[in-house]
């Protein structure tokens, strides 16, 4: 004869079923939360290159443009003063300064200026420069042909280096009524430390010492 569960056993079994359901529900909620976190992190990483591309394409937030050549026409008679600003973020032992604080240039004139950088550490260090111009509305008209800010800079202990910036102010600026009263542009750089600098490729004639003698 089959024994029926006692009144004490029935509530215990019911409690176990509720507990299993609770654990299953918690696992589902945890999985959903984990997926959302991963999705948000992925979106944040994807937003960084998109934001950088957007700034370069539109000049948003004073981001300067990259030019492949000089303007085709002659410089305009209108002139603007370009000031140069240099900063170093904490953690990078560099001395960084422009060779001249400001110059006067014609709109459409190609100009080369230099910044001086000295690594004051007793070890090799690397940095990458962020940049913008003010007023922020000028970003889409400030064209750089060559700049040290395009790549990481690695400095040997005590090394000093003069780094050029080749630029011009796009003549299209003169047709922008929003900048009719513009007299001064400030080009600003800030060097940030690079924790894991990119390895430099070996020249074809240079042996790879990391492999030893083969």
PDB file of N, CA and C in Angstrom, residues 32-113:
ATOM      1  N   UNK A  32      20.290  38.515 -18.098  1.00  0.00           N
ATOM      2  CA  UNK A  32      19.828  39.702 -18.826  1.00  0.00           C
ATOM      3  C   UNK A  32      20.671  40.921 -18.456  1.00  0.00           C
ATOM      4  N   UNK A  33      20.934  41.073 -17.160  1.00  0.00           N
ATOM      5  CA  UNK A  33      21.749  42.206 -16.705  1.00  0.00           C
ATOM      6  C   UNK A  33      23.146  42.133 -17.298  1.00  0.00           C
ATOM      7  N   UNK A  34      23.732  40.924 -17.319  1.00  0.00           N
ATOM      8  CA  UNK A  34      25.062  40.762 -17.885  1.00  0.00           C
ATOM      9  C   UNK A  34      25.090  41.101 -19.357  1.00  0.00           C
ATOM     10  N   UNK A  35      24.053  40.692 -20.092  1.00  0.00           N
ATOM     11  CA  UNK A  35      23.969  41.008 -21.521  1.00  0.00           C
ATOM     12  C   UNK A  35      23.871  42.513 -21.741  1.00  0.00           C
ATOM     13  N   UNK A  36      23.066  43.178 -20.923  1.00  0.00           N
ATOM     14  CA  UNK A  36      22.910  44.628 -21.048  1.00  0.00           C
ATOM     15  C   UNK A  36      24.232  45.342 -20.786  1.00  0.00           C
ATOM     16  N   UNK A  37      24.972  44.878 -19.764  1.00  0.00           N
ATOM     17  CA  UNK A  37      26.262  45.499 -19.449  1.00  0.00           C
ATOM     18  C   UNK A  37      27.231  45.332 -20.613  1.00  0.00           C
ATOM     19  N   UNK A  38      27.310  44.098 -21.150  1.00  0.00           N
ATOM     20  CA  UNK A  38      28.194  43.852 -22.291  1.00  0.00           C
ATOM     21  C   UNK A  38      27.804  44.724 -23.478  1.00  0.00           C
ATOM     22  N   UNK A  39      26.499  44.837 -23.717  1.00  0.00           N
ATOM     23  CA  UNK A  39      26.021  45.660 -24.826  1.00  0.00           C
ATOM     24  C   UNK A  39      26.386  47.125 -24.631  1.00  0.00           C
ATOM     25  N   UNK A  40      26.250  47.615 -23.401  1.00  0.00           N
ATOM     26  CA  UNK A  40      26.571  49.019 -23.125  1.00  0.00           C
ATOM     27  C   UNK A  40      28.062  49.284 -23.281  1.00  0.00           C
ATOM     28  N   UNK A  41      28.887  48.348 -22.782  1.00  0.00           N
ATOM     29  CA  UNK A  41      30.337  48.513 -22.915  1.00  0.00           C
ATOM     30  C   UNK A  41      30.736  48.508 -24.379  1.00  0.00           C
ATOM     31  N   UNK A  42      30.159  47.569 -25.142  1.00  0.00           N
ATOM     32  CA  UNK A  42      30.464  47.517 -26.573  1.00  0.00           C
ATOM     33  C   UNK A  42      30.054  48.780 -27.286  1.00  0.00           C
ATOM     34  N   UNK A  43      28.887  49.309 -26.921  1.00  0.00           N
ATOM     35  CA  UNK A  43      28.413  50.546 -27.543  1.00  0.00           C
ATOM     36  C   UNK A  43      29.311  51.717 -27.205  1.00  0.00           C
ATOM     37  N   UNK A  44      29.820  51.744 -25.966  1.00  0.00           N
ATOM     38  CA  UNK A  44      30.691  52.853 -25.565  1.00  0.00           C
ATOM     39  C   UNK A  44      31.998  52.818 -26.350  1.00  0.00           C
ATOM     40  N   UNK A  45      32.555  51.598 -26.564  1.00  0.00           N
ATOM     41  CA  UNK A  45      33.788  51.498 -27.354  1.00  0.00           C
ATOM     42  C   UNK A  45      33.531  51.871 -28.806  1.00  0.00           C
ATOM     43  N   UNK A  46      32.395  51.470 -29.332  1.00  0.00           N
ATOM     44  CA  UNK A  46      32.070  51.804 -30.713  1.00  0.00           C
ATOM     45  C   UNK A  46      31.837  53.295 -30.871  1.00  0.00           C
ATOM     46  N   UNK A  47      31.346  53.959 -29.812  1.00  0.00           N
ATOM     47  CA  UNK A  47      31.051  55.379 -29.898  1.00  0.00           C
ATOM     48  C   UNK A  47      32.312  56.224 -29.981  1.00  0.00           C
ATOM     49  N   UNK A  48      33.425  55.722 -29.419  1.00  0.00           N
ATOM     50  CA  UNK A  48      34.664  56.513 -29.413  1.00  0.00           C
ATOM     51  C   UNK A  48      35.172  56.756 -30.822  1.00  0.00           C
ATOM     52  N   UNK A  49      35.413  55.700 -31.653  1.00  0.00           N
ATOM     53  CA  UNK A  49      35.869  55.995 -33.015  1.00  0.00           C
ATOM     54  C   UNK A  49      34.839  56.754 -33.844  1.00  0.00           C
ATOM     55  N   UNK A  50      33.552  56.480 -33.602  1.00  0.00           N
ATOM     56  CA  UNK A  50      32.526  57.217 -34.340  1.00  0.00           C
ATOM     57  C   UNK A  50      32.570  58.696 -33.985  1.00  0.00           C
ATOM     58  N   UNK A  51      32.729  58.992 -32.689  1.00  0.00           N
ATOM     59  CA  UNK A  51      32.807  60.394 -32.247  1.00  0.00           C
ATOM     60  C   UNK A  51      34.029  61.078 -32.862  1.00  0.00           C
ATOM     61  N   UNK A  52      35.191  60.360 -32.858  1.00  0.00           N
ATOM     62  CA  UNK A  52      36.405  60.938 -33.438  1.00  0.00           C
ATOM     63  C   UNK A  52      36.221  61.208 -34.925  1.00  0.00           C
ATOM     64  N   UNK A  53      35.595  60.245 -35.629  1.00  0.00           N
ATOM     65  CA  UNK A  53      35.351  60.436 -37.056  1.00  0.00           C
ATOM     66  C   UNK A  53      34.418  61.621 -37.283  1.00  0.00           C
ATOM     67  N   UNK A  54      33.367  61.720 -36.477  1.00  0.00           N
ATOM     68  CA  UNK A  54      32.408  62.811 -36.618  1.00  0.00           C
ATOM     69  C   UNK A  54      33.089  64.159 -36.407  1.00  0.00           C
ATOM     70  N   UNK A  55      33.975  64.236 -35.398  1.00  0.00           N
ATOM     71  CA  UNK A  55      34.660  65.504 -35.112  1.00  0.00           C
ATOM     72  C   UNK A  55      35.582  65.897 -36.263  1.00  0.00           C
ATOM     73  N   UNK A  56      36.310  64.918 -36.801  1.00  0.00           N
ATOM     74  CA  UNK A  56      37.213  65.222 -37.907  1.00  0.00           C
ATOM     75  C   UNK A  56      36.447  65.647 -39.155  1.00  0.00           C
ATOM     76  N   UNK A  57      35.300  65.009 -39.373  1.00  0.00           N
ATOM     77  CA  UNK A  57      34.532  65.288 -40.586  1.00  0.00           C
ATOM     78  C   UNK A  57      33.828  66.636 -40.534  1.00  0.00           C
ATOM     79  N   UNK A  58      33.438  67.067 -39.362  1.00  0.00           N
ATOM     80  CA  UNK A  58      32.627  68.280 -39.239  1.00  0.00           C
ATOM     81  C   UNK A  58      33.340  69.445 -38.560  1.00  0.00           C
ATOM     82  N   UNK A  59      34.494  69.172 -37.929  1.00  0.00           N
ATOM     83  CA  UNK A  59      35.144  70.233 -37.163  1.00  0.00           C
ATOM     84  C   UNK A  59      34.478  70.489 -35.838  1.00  0.00           C
ATOM     85  N   UNK A  60      33.608  69.570 -35.418  1.00  0.00           N
ATOM     86  CA  UNK A  60      32.882  69.736 -34.154  1.00  0.00           C
ATOM     87  C   UNK A  60      33.863  69.840 -32.990  1.00  0.00           C
ATOM     88  N   UNK A  61      33.533  70.706 -32.038  1.00  0.00           N
ATOM     89  CA  UNK A  61      34.332  70.909 -30.833  1.00  0.00           C
ATOM     90  C   UNK A  61      35.747  71.404 -31.145  1.00  0.00           C
ATOM     91  N   UNK A  62      35.886  72.109 -32.260  1.00  0.00           N
ATOM     92  CA  UNK A  62      37.184  72.689 -32.602  1.00  0.00           C
ATOM     93  C   UNK A  62      38.183  71.714 -33.175  1.00  0.00           C
ATOM     94  N   UNK A  63      37.737  70.540 -33.618  1.00  0.00           N
ATOM     95  CA  UNK A  63      38.659  69.559 -34.186  1.00  0.00           C
ATOM     96  C   UNK A  63      39.138  70.033 -35.550  1.00  0.00           C
ATOM     97  N   UNK A  64      40.453  70.051 -35.745  1.00  0.00           N
ATOM     98  CA  UNK A  64      41.011  70.517 -37.007  1.00  0.00           C
ATOM     99  C   UNK A  64      40.882  69.449 -38.085  1.00  0.00           C
ATOM    100  N   UNK A  65      41.099  69.864 -39.333  1.00  0.00           N
ATOM    101  CA  UNK A  65      40.971  68.971 -40.478  1.00  0.00           C
ATOM    102  C   UNK A  65      42.350  68.521 -40.970  1.00  0.00           C
ATOM    103  N   UNK A  66      42.350  67.459 -41.773  1.00  0.00           N
ATOM    104  CA  UNK A  66      43.590  66.958 -42.363  1.00  0.00           C
ATOM    105  C   UNK A  66      43.534  67.218 -43.859  1.00  0.00           C
ATOM    106  N   UNK A  67      44.509  67.973 -44.365  1.00  0.00           N
ATOM    107  CA  UNK A  67      44.572  68.297 -45.788  1.00  0.00           C
ATOM    108  C   UNK A  67      45.672  67.484 -46.452  1.00  0.00           C
ATOM    109  N   UNK A  68      45.464  67.130 -47.711  1.00  0.00           N
ATOM    110  CA  UNK A  68      46.474  66.375 -48.456  1.00  0.00           C
ATOM    111  C   UNK A  68      47.359  67.274 -49.309  1.00  0.00           C
ATOM    112  N   UNK A  69      46.954  68.523 -49.481  1.00  0.00           N
ATOM    113  CA  UNK A  69      47.742  69.444 -50.306  1.00  0.00           C
ATOM    114  C   UNK A  69      47.397  70.875 -49.938  1.00  0.00           C
ATOM    115  N   UNK A  70      48.168  71.802 -50.484  1.00  0.00           N
ATOM    116  CA  UNK A  70      47.928  73.225 -50.248  1.00  0.00           C
ATOM    117  C   UNK A  70      46.720  73.684 -51.054  1.00  0.00           C
ATOM    118  N   UNK A  71      46.101  74.806 -50.671  1.00  0.00           N
ATOM    119  CA  UNK A  71      44.970  75.327 -51.455  1.00  0.00           C
ATOM    120  C   UNK A  71      45.433  75.736 -52.847  1.00  0.00           C
ATOM    121  N   UNK A  72      44.546  75.612 -53.808  1.00  0.00           N
ATOM    122  CA  UNK A  72      44.924  75.872 -55.206  1.00  0.00           C
ATOM    123  C   UNK A  72      45.082  77.358 -55.515  1.00  0.00           C
ATOM    124  N   UNK A  73      44.304  78.204 -54.868  1.00  0.00           N
ATOM    125  CA  UNK A  73      44.366  79.631 -55.157  1.00  0.00           C
ATOM    126  C   UNK A  73      45.405  80.363 -54.336  1.00  0.00           C
ATOM    127  N   UNK A  74      45.600  81.636 -54.657  1.00  0.00           N
ATOM    128  CA  UNK A  74      46.538  82.477 -53.922  1.00  0.00           C
ATOM    129  C   UNK A  74      45.938  82.863 -52.570  1.00  0.00           C
ATOM    130  N   UNK A  75      46.798  83.136 -51.569  1.00  0.00           N
ATOM    131  CA  UNK A  75      46.290  83.560 -50.256  1.00  0.00           C
ATOM    132  C   UNK A  75      45.483  84.846 -50.363  1.00  0.00           C
ATOM    133  N   UNK A  76      44.535  84.999 -49.453  1.00  0.00           N
ATOM    134  CA  UNK A  76      43.728  86.212 -49.417  1.00  0.00           C
ATOM    135  C   UNK A  76      44.495  87.325 -48.708  1.00  0.00           C
ATOM    136  N   UNK A  77      44.012  88.556 -48.885  1.00  0.00           N
ATOM    137  CA  UNK A  77      44.644  89.691 -48.213  1.00  0.00           C
ATOM    138  C   UNK A  77      44.318  89.703 -46.723  1.00  0.00           C
ATOM    139  N   UNK A  78      43.189  89.135 -46.357  1.00  0.00           N
ATOM    140  CA  UNK A  78      42.772  89.110 -44.950  1.00  0.00           C
ATOM    141  C   UNK A  78      43.730  88.278 -44.114  1.00  0.00           C
ATOM    142  N   UNK A  79      44.076  88.797 -42.941  1.00  0.00           N
ATOM    143  CA  UNK A  79      45.006  88.111 -42.053  1.00  0.00           C
ATOM    144  C   UNK A  79      44.341  87.778 -40.711  1.00  0.00           C
ATOM    145  N   UNK A  80      44.858  86.736 -40.070  1.00  0.00           N
ATOM    146  CA  UNK A  80      44.442  86.380 -38.716  1.00  0.00           C
ATOM    147  C   UNK A  80      45.689  86.059 -37.900  1.00  0.00           C
ATOM    148  N   UNK A  81      45.589  86.250 -36.607  1.00  0.00           N
ATOM    149  CA  UNK A  81      46.669  85.885 -35.698  1.00  0.00           C
ATOM    150  C   UNK A  81      46.416  84.468 -35.183  1.00  0.00           C
ATOM    151  N   UNK A  82      47.427  83.598 -35.300  1.00  0.00           N
ATOM    152  CA  UNK A  82      47.315  82.235 -34.798  1.00  0.00           C
ATOM    153  C   UNK A  82      48.210  82.117 -33.571  1.00  0.00           C
ATOM    154  N   UNK A  83      47.618  81.793 -32.450  1.00  0.00           N
ATOM    155  CA  UNK A  83      48.358  81.607 -31.203  1.00  0.00           C
ATOM    156  C   UNK A  83      48.567  80.111 -30.954  1.00  0.00           C
ATOM    157  N   UNK A  84      49.645  79.793 -30.240  1.00  0.00           N
ATOM    158  CA  UNK A  84      50.008  78.397 -30.019  1.00  0.00           C
ATOM    159  C   UNK A  84      50.079  78.097 -28.526  1.00  0.00           C
ATOM    160  N   UNK A  85      49.386  77.027 -28.142  1.00  0.00           N
ATOM    161  CA  UNK A  85      49.277  76.631 -26.743  1.00  0.00           C
ATOM    162  C   UNK A  85      49.803  75.212 -26.598  1.00  0.00           C
ATOM    163  N   UNK A  86      50.527  74.937 -25.502  1.00  0.00           N
ATOM    164  CA  UNK A  86      51.119  73.616 -25.279  1.00  0.00           C
ATOM    165  C   UNK A  86      50.877  73.179 -23.839  1.00  0.00           C
ATOM    166  N   UNK A  87      50.419  71.935 -23.664  1.00  0.00           N
ATOM    167  CA  UNK A  87      50.132  71.390 -22.343  1.00  0.00           C
ATOM    168  C   UNK A  87      50.585  69.936 -22.273  1.00  0.00           C
ATOM    169  N   UNK A  88      50.890  69.482 -21.063  1.00  0.00           N
ATOM    170  CA  UNK A  88      51.278  68.091 -20.825  1.00  0.00           C
ATOM    171  C   UNK A  88      50.422  67.545 -19.695  1.00  0.00           C
ATOM    172  N   UNK A  89      49.779  66.416 -19.927  1.00  0.00           N
ATOM    173  CA  UNK A  89      48.928  65.803 -18.909  1.00  0.00           C
ATOM    174  C   UNK A  89      49.780  65.170 -17.816  1.00  0.00           C
ATOM    175  N   UNK A  90      49.241  65.028 -16.600  1.00  0.00           N
ATOM    176  CA  UNK A  90      49.978  64.369 -15.511  1.00  0.00           C
ATOM    177  C   UNK A  90      50.400  62.957 -15.909  1.00  0.00           C
ATOM    178  N   UNK A  91      51.600  62.584 -15.470  1.00  0.00           N
ATOM    179  CA  UNK A  91      52.104  61.253 -15.760  1.00  0.00           C
ATOM    180  C   UNK A  91      53.057  61.188 -16.929  1.00  0.00           C
ATOM    181  N   UNK A  92      53.250  62.307 -17.623  1.00  0.00           N
ATOM    182  CA  UNK A  92      54.180  62.349 -18.753  1.00  0.00           C
ATOM    183  C   UNK A  92      55.262  63.385 -18.458  1.00  0.00           C
ATOM    184  N   UNK A  93      56.510  62.955 -18.212  1.00  0.00           N
ATOM    185  CA  UNK A  93      57.565  63.884 -17.783  1.00  0.00           C
ATOM    186  C   UNK A  93      58.212  64.613 -18.963  1.00  0.00           C
ATOM    187  N   UNK A  94      57.430  65.354 -19.699  1.00  0.00           N
ATOM    188  CA  UNK A  94      57.922  66.082 -20.866  1.00  0.00           C
ATOM    189  C   UNK A  94      57.818  67.589 -20.658  1.00  0.00           C
ATOM    190  N   UNK A  95      58.767  68.288 -21.254  1.00  0.00           N
ATOM    191  CA  UNK A  95      58.676  69.736 -21.382  1.00  0.00           C
ATOM    192  C   UNK A  95      58.241  70.012 -22.810  1.00  0.00           C
ATOM    193  N   UNK A  96      57.153  70.738 -22.968  1.00  0.00           N
ATOM    194  CA  UNK A  96      56.511  70.908 -24.270  1.00  0.00           C
ATOM    195  C   UNK A  96      56.122  72.364 -24.440  1.00  0.00           C
ATOM    196  N   UNK A  97      56.616  73.007 -25.504  1.00  0.00           N
ATOM    197  CA  UNK A  97      56.330  74.418 -25.705  1.00  0.00           C
ATOM    198  C   UNK A  97      56.484  74.797 -27.170  1.00  0.00           C
ATOM    199  N   UNK A  98      55.739  75.828 -27.617  1.00  0.00           N
ATOM    200  CA  UNK A  98      55.908  76.303 -28.995  1.00  0.00           C
ATOM    201  C   UNK A  98      57.168  77.159 -29.106  1.00  0.00           C
ATOM    202  N   UNK A  99      57.787  77.163 -30.287  1.00  0.00           N
ATOM    203  CA  UNK A  99      58.970  78.000 -30.475  1.00  0.00           C
ATOM    204  C   UNK A  99      58.602  79.474 -30.561  1.00  0.00           C
ATOM    205  N   UNK A 100      57.380  79.771 -30.939  1.00  0.00           N
ATOM    206  CA  UNK A 100      56.883  81.144 -30.909  1.00  0.00           C
ATOM    207  C   UNK A 100      55.436  81.114 -30.451  1.00  0.00           C
ATOM    208  N   UNK A 101      55.045  82.124 -29.720  1.00  0.00           N
ATOM    209  CA  UNK A 101      53.718  82.127 -29.101  1.00  0.00           C
ATOM    210  C   UNK A 101      52.595  82.440 -30.076  1.00  0.00           C
ATOM    211  N   UNK A 102      52.892  83.241 -31.094  1.00  0.00           N
ATOM    212  CA  UNK A 102      51.868  83.588 -32.077  1.00  0.00           C
ATOM    213  C   UNK A 102      52.516  84.110 -33.342  1.00  0.00           C
ATOM    214  N   UNK A 103      51.767  83.991 -34.454  1.00  0.00           N
ATOM    215  CA  UNK A 103      52.207  84.557 -35.726  1.00  0.00           C
ATOM    216  C   UNK A 103      50.988  85.113 -36.439  1.00  0.00           C
ATOM    217  N   UNK A 104      51.232  85.998 -37.381  1.00  0.00           N
ATOM    218  CA  UNK A 104      50.154  86.538 -38.203  1.00  0.00           C
ATOM    219  C   UNK A 104      50.242  85.889 -39.582  1.00  0.00           C
ATOM    220  N   UNK A 105      49.144  85.344 -40.070  1.00  0.00           N
ATOM    221  CA  UNK A 105      49.153  84.641 -41.353  1.00  0.00           C
ATOM    222  C   UNK A 105      48.014  85.143 -42.225  1.00  0.00           C
ATOM    223  N   UNK A 106      48.212  85.028 -43.537  1.00  0.00           N
ATOM    224  CA  UNK A 106      47.134  85.302 -44.475  1.00  0.00           C
ATOM    225  C   UNK A 106      46.244  84.075 -44.594  1.00  0.00           C
ATOM    226  N   UNK A 107      44.970  84.285 -44.750  1.00  0.00           N
ATOM    227  CA  UNK A 107      44.056  83.165 -44.958  1.00  0.00           C
ATOM    228  C   UNK A 107      44.394  82.495 -46.290  1.00  0.00           C
ATOM    229  N   UNK A 108      44.628  81.196 -46.250  1.00  0.00           N
ATOM    230  CA  UNK A 108      45.025  80.449 -47.440  1.00  0.00           C
ATOM    231  C   UNK A 108      46.514  80.295 -47.590  1.00  0.00           C
ATOM    232  N   UNK A 109      47.297  80.892 -46.694  1.00  0.00           N
ATOM    233  CA  UNK A 109      48.762  80.793 -46.739  1.00  0.00           C
ATOM    234  C   UNK A 109      49.235  79.548 -45.977  1.00  0.00           C
ATOM    235  N   UNK A 110      50.112  78.754 -46.607  1.00  0.00           N
ATOM    236  CA  UNK A 110      50.667  77.574 -45.960  1.00  0.00           C
ATOM    237  C   UNK A 110      51.817  77.995 -45.055  1.00  0.00           C
ATOM    238  N   UNK A 111      51.744  77.584 -43.795  1.00  0.00           N
ATOM    239  CA  UNK A 111      52.705  78.014 -42.780  1.00  0.00           C
ATOM    240  C   UNK A 111      53.271  76.788 -42.052  1.00  0.00           C
ATOM    241  N   UNK A 112      54.564  76.862 -41.715  1.00  0.00           N
ATOM    242  CA  UNK A 112      55.202  75.815 -40.913  1.00  0.00           C
ATOM    243  C   UNK A 112      55.695  76.422 -39.602  1.00  0.00           C
ATOM    244  N   UNK A 113      55.282  75.824 -38.497  1.00  0.00           N
ATOM    245  CA  UNK A 113      55.751  76.247 -37.176  1.00  0.00           C
ATOM    246  C   UNK A 113      56.281  75.016 -36.448  1.00  0.00           C
TER     247      UNK A 113
END
